[in-house]
Amino acid sequence: MKIVTVAEMQAIERESNDKGWTYDQMMEKAGTGLAEIVESFYGYEENRSVTGLVGSGNNGGDTLVALEILLRSGWKARAYLVRPRPKGDALLDRFQQAGGEVVSAEDDQKFKKLDSWLKETAVLLDGVLGTGIKLPLKEEVAKVLAHVKEANPSCFVVAVDCPSGVDLDSGAAADETIPAEVTVCMAAVKTGLLRFPARSLAGDLQVVDIGLPPRLKSWNSVKVEMVTEEMVRDLLPVRKPDSHKGTFGTVGVVAGSLNYTGAAYLCASAAYRIGAGLVQVAVPAPLHAALAGQLPEATWVLLPHDLGVINEAAVDVLARYLEKVDVLLLGPGFGVEDSTANFVRRLFDQPGAGPAARRIGFISAVERPKAESNEQARENNHGFPQLVIDADGLKLLARVKDWPKKLPELSVLTPHPGEMAILTGLSVQELQANRLEVARKYAKAWGHVVVLKGAMTVIAEPGGQVRVIPVATSALAHAGTGDVLAGMIAGLRAQKMTAFDAAVAAAWIHAQTGLYAAQQIGHEASVLAGDLIDFLPEVLSWVW
């Protein structure tokens, strides 16, 4: 599912019209898809009645096409004209000739007809406003929407392209906006629907085809997509029955401190649960006794420490350790003490530690061969394993001069907004206001894959490709859930997935596991990071 701005969608429709697939044809196709969505959600019910709130623009036209199709297939269909349609409107004439009932808001000042319809209807189509709105709403439209919202009808609300009153770029919404159970997006999801408060008003997002001709330059140039189950299924590698642990790679985890013992367990367990062949865990020596019994499948490397935090002498131990791992996960639970900061600085400043000085440009993850071996990746990185950096590792990385150039090619960085603010110098408010562009900008500038966590997680790579996880849930708003995600990315990376693909697949699976855990446990508030690891196999069974 592509994600577009209002300007991009207008350019796409304009180019399509210029190439012979007209606005009227797009509207017919969109309305047909809308009717099919309504049938799929509600066509099996005994009460097959639908009322459309119809505006004067294209969304109103889409709604009239859908109403006519539903009417001809046995539904009781009515059109309530919130704004007048153009004089001689063929779509309105067709609907009335098919037997559809029409009332205008101008003739129903006290909403008596509207109220009687709302009591009887099973499905309400919100087709009043679309991409061209400016807030605040005009009084005559706001009055109708507010009345419907206050009436709180029990019908199933389907928004046409967007809930009326939503700004499809900014995600701002009028107070009068009617919340929808489903929003049917025409051709692509509009950017504003993935921002709050619009996201909380749009319900389930569905996309319908509007018949765009092939080879539209404006369409093919869109590089932002919403991640779907089908997309993730196509990305995940095949696990052959004659495989062995070496087939699925070795993940090295360098994590933990005395105050954050559990971080190492969470990310290592997640790497194993998502299919890595072997996980080797390097922790400050005092943590070993507490962790080893919880994860007997792991092998252990005990690191030098200062009062339970990794110190810079650990670099000498890791020099031998790095030869044995395909992917290195660095940072969860480090803390930000100077001892560990010196460790991170020395790790990337030592001669030969990073490939930056010998790199020749960046290669986009989507251009890399999907079956690149871990041995090939190591060779490309001049001996340094593929890298995932998370949590305190990112905060400490920010203290390393010219750090983007010192990392292995296409490392995966997994900041939450606070960590991204430290890396970029932006305020949290600035980056949260434009998460897509911030992630895209810095992935390109740094030459690495950026996973900007939070509600509607954004994944970006240096070539401009961006993916959005369409999930916002407080089930993931608990300590340690980011450690689990980092471990999942490292585990998929070890199985020869590209950095971008591994990050996309892991982030989607992680979000779905949060939703599933909340469902099974009974409430989002009670989901712990460890629950994600427990429920991960169930989610994998759907998609892999």
Short mmCIF file of N, CA and C in Angstrom, two decimals, residues 35 38-39 42-51 65-78 95 98-100 122:
data_model
loop_
_atom_site.label_atom_id
_atom_site.label_comp_id
_atom_site.label_asym_id
_atom_site.label_seq_id
_atom_site.Cartn_x
_atom_site.Cartn_y
_atom_site.Cartn_z
N ALA A 35 -18.05 -0.07 -2.86
CA ALA A 35 -19.21 -0.96 -2.69
C ALA A 35 -18.78 -2.37 -2.32
N VAL A 38 -17.88 -2.50 1.33
CA VAL A 38 -19.09 -2.51 2.17
C VAL A 38 -19.72 -3.89 2.18
N GLU A 39 -19.81 -4.50 1.02
CA GLU A 39 -20.37 -5.86 0.94
C GLU A 39 -19.55 -6.85 1.77
N TYR A 42 -20.26 -6.05 5.52
CA TYR A 42 -21.61 -6.02 6.09
C TYR A 42 -22.66 -6.70 5.21
N GLY A 43 -22.27 -7.23 4.06
CA GLY A 43 -23.26 -7.77 3.14
C GLY A 43 -23.99 -8.99 3.63
N TYR A 44 -23.43 -9.68 4.63
CA TYR A 44 -24.05 -10.90 5.14
C TYR A 44 -25.13 -10.61 6.18
N GLU A 45 -25.25 -9.37 6.63
CA GLU A 45 -26.21 -9.03 7.67
C GLU A 45 -27.63 -8.97 7.10
N GLU A 46 -28.59 -9.19 7.97
CA GLU A 46 -30.00 -9.16 7.55
C GLU A 46 -30.42 -7.75 7.16
N ASN A 47 -29.98 -6.75 7.94
CA ASN A 47 -30.32 -5.36 7.64
C ASN A 47 -29.32 -4.79 6.66
N ARG A 48 -29.62 -4.89 5.38
CA ARG A 48 -28.72 -4.39 4.34
C ARG A 48 -29.23 -3.02 3.88
N SER A 49 -28.98 -2.03 4.75
CA SER A 49 -29.40 -0.67 4.43
C SER A 49 -28.20 0.25 4.60
N VAL A 50 -28.07 1.24 3.71
CA VAL A 50 -26.92 2.12 3.72
C VAL A 50 -27.36 3.54 3.44
N THR A 51 -26.78 4.47 4.19
CA THR A 51 -27.01 5.89 3.96
C THR A 51 -25.68 6.54 3.67
N VAL A 65 -21.64 6.50 -6.62
CA VAL A 65 -21.42 5.28 -7.41
C VAL A 65 -21.63 4.04 -6.55
N ALA A 66 -21.06 4.05 -5.34
CA ALA A 66 -21.21 2.90 -4.45
C ALA A 66 -22.66 2.68 -4.05
N LEU A 67 -23.37 3.77 -3.76
CA LEU A 67 -24.78 3.65 -3.37
C LEU A 67 -25.61 3.03 -4.49
N GLU A 68 -25.35 3.47 -5.73
CA GLU A 68 -26.11 2.90 -6.85
C GLU A 68 -25.84 1.40 -6.99
N ILE A 69 -24.57 1.00 -6.89
CA ILE A 69 -24.22 -0.42 -7.02
C ILE A 69 -24.88 -1.23 -5.92
N LEU A 70 -24.83 -0.72 -4.69
CA LEU A 70 -25.45 -1.44 -3.56
C LEU A 70 -26.96 -1.52 -3.73
N LEU A 71 -27.56 -0.43 -4.21
CA LEU A 71 -29.00 -0.41 -4.44
C LEU A 71 -29.40 -1.48 -5.46
N ARG A 72 -28.65 -1.59 -6.54
CA ARG A 72 -28.98 -2.56 -7.59
C ARG A 72 -28.71 -4.00 -7.15
N SER A 73 -27.92 -4.17 -6.08
CA SER A 73 -27.67 -5.53 -5.59
C SER A 73 -28.53 -5.89 -4.39
N GLY A 74 -29.58 -5.08 -4.16
CA GLY A 74 -30.56 -5.45 -3.14
C GLY A 74 -30.51 -4.67 -1.86
N TRP A 75 -29.61 -3.71 -1.73
CA TRP A 75 -29.56 -2.89 -0.52
C TRP A 75 -30.61 -1.79 -0.59
N LYS A 76 -31.04 -1.33 0.57
CA LYS A 76 -31.83 -0.11 0.67
C LYS A 76 -30.85 1.04 0.82
N ALA A 77 -30.79 1.91 -0.21
CA ALA A 77 -29.74 2.92 -0.25
C ALA A 77 -30.33 4.32 -0.33
N ARG A 78 -29.75 5.24 0.46
CA ARG A 78 -30.21 6.62 0.50
C ARG A 78 -29.02 7.56 0.45
N PHE A 95 -28.48 7.47 -9.71
CA PHE A 95 -28.90 6.90 -8.43
C PHE A 95 -30.40 7.04 -8.25
N ALA A 98 -32.38 4.73 -10.46
CA ALA A 98 -32.35 3.35 -9.99
C ALA A 98 -33.26 3.12 -8.80
N GLY A 99 -33.89 4.20 -8.31
CA GLY A 99 -34.82 4.07 -7.20
C GLY A 99 -34.29 4.55 -5.87
N GLY A 100 -33.13 5.21 -5.88
CA GLY A 100 -32.54 5.70 -4.64
C GLY A 100 -33.24 6.94 -4.11
N ALA A 122 -27.89 0.49 8.52
CA ALA A 122 -26.84 -0.38 9.08
C ALA A 122 -25.45 0.16 8.81
#
